XYZ file of C-alpha atoms in Angstrom:
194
model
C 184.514 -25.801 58.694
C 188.149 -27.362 58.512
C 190.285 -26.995 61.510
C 193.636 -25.783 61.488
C 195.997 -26.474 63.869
C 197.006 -23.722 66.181
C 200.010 -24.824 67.711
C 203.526 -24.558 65.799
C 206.186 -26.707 66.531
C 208.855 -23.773 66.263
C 207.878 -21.395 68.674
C 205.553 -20.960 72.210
C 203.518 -18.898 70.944
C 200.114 -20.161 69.368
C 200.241 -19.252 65.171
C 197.945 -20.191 62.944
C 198.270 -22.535 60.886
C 196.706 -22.851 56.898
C 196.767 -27.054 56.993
C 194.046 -28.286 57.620
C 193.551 -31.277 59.986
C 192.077 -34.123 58.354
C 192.075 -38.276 59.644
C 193.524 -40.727 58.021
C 191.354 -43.302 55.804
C 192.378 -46.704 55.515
C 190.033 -49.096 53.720
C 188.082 -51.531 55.805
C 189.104 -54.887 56.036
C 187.666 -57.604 54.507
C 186.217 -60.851 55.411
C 185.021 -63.456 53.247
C 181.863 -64.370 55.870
C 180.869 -60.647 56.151
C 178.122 -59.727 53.389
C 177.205 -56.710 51.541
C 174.241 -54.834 52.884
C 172.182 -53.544 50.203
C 171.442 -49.973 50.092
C 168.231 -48.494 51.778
C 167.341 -47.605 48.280
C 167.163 -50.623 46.583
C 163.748 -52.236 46.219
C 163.232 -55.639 47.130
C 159.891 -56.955 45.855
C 157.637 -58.279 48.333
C 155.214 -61.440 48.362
C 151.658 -60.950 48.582
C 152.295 -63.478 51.748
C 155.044 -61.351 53.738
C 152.613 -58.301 53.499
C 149.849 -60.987 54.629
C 152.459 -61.392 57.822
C 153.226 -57.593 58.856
C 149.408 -57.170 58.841
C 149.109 -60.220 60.854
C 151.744 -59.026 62.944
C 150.693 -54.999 63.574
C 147.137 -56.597 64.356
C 149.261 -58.826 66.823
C 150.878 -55.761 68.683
C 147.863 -53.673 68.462
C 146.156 -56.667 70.596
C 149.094 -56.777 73.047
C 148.882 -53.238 73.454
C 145.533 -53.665 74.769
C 146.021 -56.293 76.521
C 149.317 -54.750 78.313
C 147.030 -51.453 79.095
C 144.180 -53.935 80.559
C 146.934 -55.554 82.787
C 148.095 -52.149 84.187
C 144.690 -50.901 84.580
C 143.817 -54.404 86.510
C 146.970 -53.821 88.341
C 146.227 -50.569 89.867
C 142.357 -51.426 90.278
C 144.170 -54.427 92.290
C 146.127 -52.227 94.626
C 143.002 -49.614 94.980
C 140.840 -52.571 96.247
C 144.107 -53.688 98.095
C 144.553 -50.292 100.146
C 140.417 -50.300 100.298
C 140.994 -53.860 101.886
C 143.372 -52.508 104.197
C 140.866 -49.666 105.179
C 138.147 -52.451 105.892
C 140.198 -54.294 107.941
C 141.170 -52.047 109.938
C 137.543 -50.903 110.117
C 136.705 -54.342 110.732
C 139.047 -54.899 113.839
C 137.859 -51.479 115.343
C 134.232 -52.933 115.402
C 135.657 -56.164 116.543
C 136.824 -53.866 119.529
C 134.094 -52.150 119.850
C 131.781 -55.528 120.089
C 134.083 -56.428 122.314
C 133.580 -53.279 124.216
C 129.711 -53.200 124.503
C 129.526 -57.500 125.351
C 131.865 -56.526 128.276
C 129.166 -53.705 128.954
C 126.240 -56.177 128.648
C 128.086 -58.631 130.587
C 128.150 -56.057 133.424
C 124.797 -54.925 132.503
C 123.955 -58.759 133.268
C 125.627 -58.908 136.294
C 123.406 -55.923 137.700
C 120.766 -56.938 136.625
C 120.983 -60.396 138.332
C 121.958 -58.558 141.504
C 119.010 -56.401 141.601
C 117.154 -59.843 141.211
C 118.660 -61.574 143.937
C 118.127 -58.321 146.144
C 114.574 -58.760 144.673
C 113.698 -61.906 145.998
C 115.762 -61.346 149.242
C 113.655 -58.222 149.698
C 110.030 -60.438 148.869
C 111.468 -63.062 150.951
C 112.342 -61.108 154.288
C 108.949 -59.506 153.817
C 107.171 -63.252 153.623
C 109.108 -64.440 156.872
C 108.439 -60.822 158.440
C 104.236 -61.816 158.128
C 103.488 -59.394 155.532
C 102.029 -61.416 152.277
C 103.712 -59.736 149.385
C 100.990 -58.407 147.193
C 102.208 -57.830 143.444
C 102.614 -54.126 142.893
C 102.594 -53.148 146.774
C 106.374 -53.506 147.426
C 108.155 -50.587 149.717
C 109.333 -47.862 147.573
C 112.805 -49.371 147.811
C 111.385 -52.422 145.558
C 109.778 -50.127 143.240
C 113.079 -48.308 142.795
C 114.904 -51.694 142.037
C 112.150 -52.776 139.567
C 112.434 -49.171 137.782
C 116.237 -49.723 138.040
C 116.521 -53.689 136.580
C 113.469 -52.400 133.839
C 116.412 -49.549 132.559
C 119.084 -51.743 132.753
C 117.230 -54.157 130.382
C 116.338 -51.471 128.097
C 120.008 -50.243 127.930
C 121.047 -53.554 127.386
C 118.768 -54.317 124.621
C 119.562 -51.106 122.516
C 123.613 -52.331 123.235
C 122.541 -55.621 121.468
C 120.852 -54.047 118.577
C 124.205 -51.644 117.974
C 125.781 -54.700 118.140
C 123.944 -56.671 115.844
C 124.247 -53.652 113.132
C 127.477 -53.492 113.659
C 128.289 -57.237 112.732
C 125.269 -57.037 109.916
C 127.757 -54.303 108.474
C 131.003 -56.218 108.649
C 129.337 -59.348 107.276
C 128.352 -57.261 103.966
C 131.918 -55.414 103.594
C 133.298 -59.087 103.952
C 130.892 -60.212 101.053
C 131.484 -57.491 99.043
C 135.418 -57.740 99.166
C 135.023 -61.537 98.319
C 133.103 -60.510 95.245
C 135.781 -57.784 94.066
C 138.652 -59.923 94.878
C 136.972 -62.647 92.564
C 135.998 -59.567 89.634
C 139.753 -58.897 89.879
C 141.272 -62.820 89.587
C 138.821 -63.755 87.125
C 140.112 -60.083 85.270
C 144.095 -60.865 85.713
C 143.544 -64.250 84.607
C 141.732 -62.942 81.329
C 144.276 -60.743 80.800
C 147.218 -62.827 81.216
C 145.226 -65.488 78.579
């Protein structure tokens, strides 16, 4: 559709005018380095060894495709086991705390226990310089009471060990575990960068 232009130069009001617009065409310049470029329809005949090249060359992009897909794919399995890491290590220093926890427990558990001992042999001594022979299993009822006492304390502490141990039997396979993903993933990266 041509456009006209609207506007005389006689009056203010807008008439229309029949001319149509149209640009000015002046022919390109020329240069003497610039070359023709031939038309899109023009055949050029190809060698059997350029057609050798473009399959050469889609077989090429088809590979570094892949390859670019395996890198992103390694990439995000990288941060997964990254944010997993993260998760296990924090894990990791909770048990820490925790086995810190329960050896301050057995510590204490110690230290009670090696009181009840010393009361113990205070109580079997005092008896011996009081003249009564200390018979095994014919203490007062206070002894008895201290044995029960030091033979619970022992038990506690033993099952605290044991959560302990499991605990630390745990961490030691999430550490081997994340040493043999982090290697799966180098030993992938490195594949795919080659």
């Amino acid at each position: 559709m041509p456009l006209f232009n609207l506007w005389s130069s006689s009056s203010s009001a807008p008439t229309v005018s029949q001319r149509p617009l149209a640009p000015r065409l002046t022919p390109p310049p020329h240069h003497q380095d610039w070359q023709d470029i031939p038309s899109p329809e023009a055949q050029v005949p190809q060698s059997p060894a350029s057609t050798e090249d473009d399959i050469g060359f889609e077989r090429l992009g088809d590979s570094q495709v892949d390859g670019a897909r395996e890198v992103r794919r390694l990439e995000r399995t990288l941060a997964q086991t990254q944010e997993h890491n993260i998760k296990l290590e924090n894990q990791l220093s909770g048990a820490l705390e925790a086995q810190k926890k329960l050896e301050e427990e057995r510590d204490g558990l110690e230290a009670k226990v090696n009181e009840l001992r010393r009361r113990s042999r205070g109580e079997k001594d005092r008896l011996k310089k009081g003249g009564v022979d200390a018979i095994p299993g014919s203490f007062p009822p206070a002894d008895s009471s201290l044995k029960e006492e030091n033979e619970r304390l022992k038990a506690q502490l033993q099952q605290e060990t044991q959560k302990t141990n499991l605990v630390l039997d745990e961490i030691k396979r999430e550490r081997s575990q994340l040493r043999a993903d982090r290697e799966a993933l180098r030993k992938g990266i490195n594949e795919a960068d080659s």
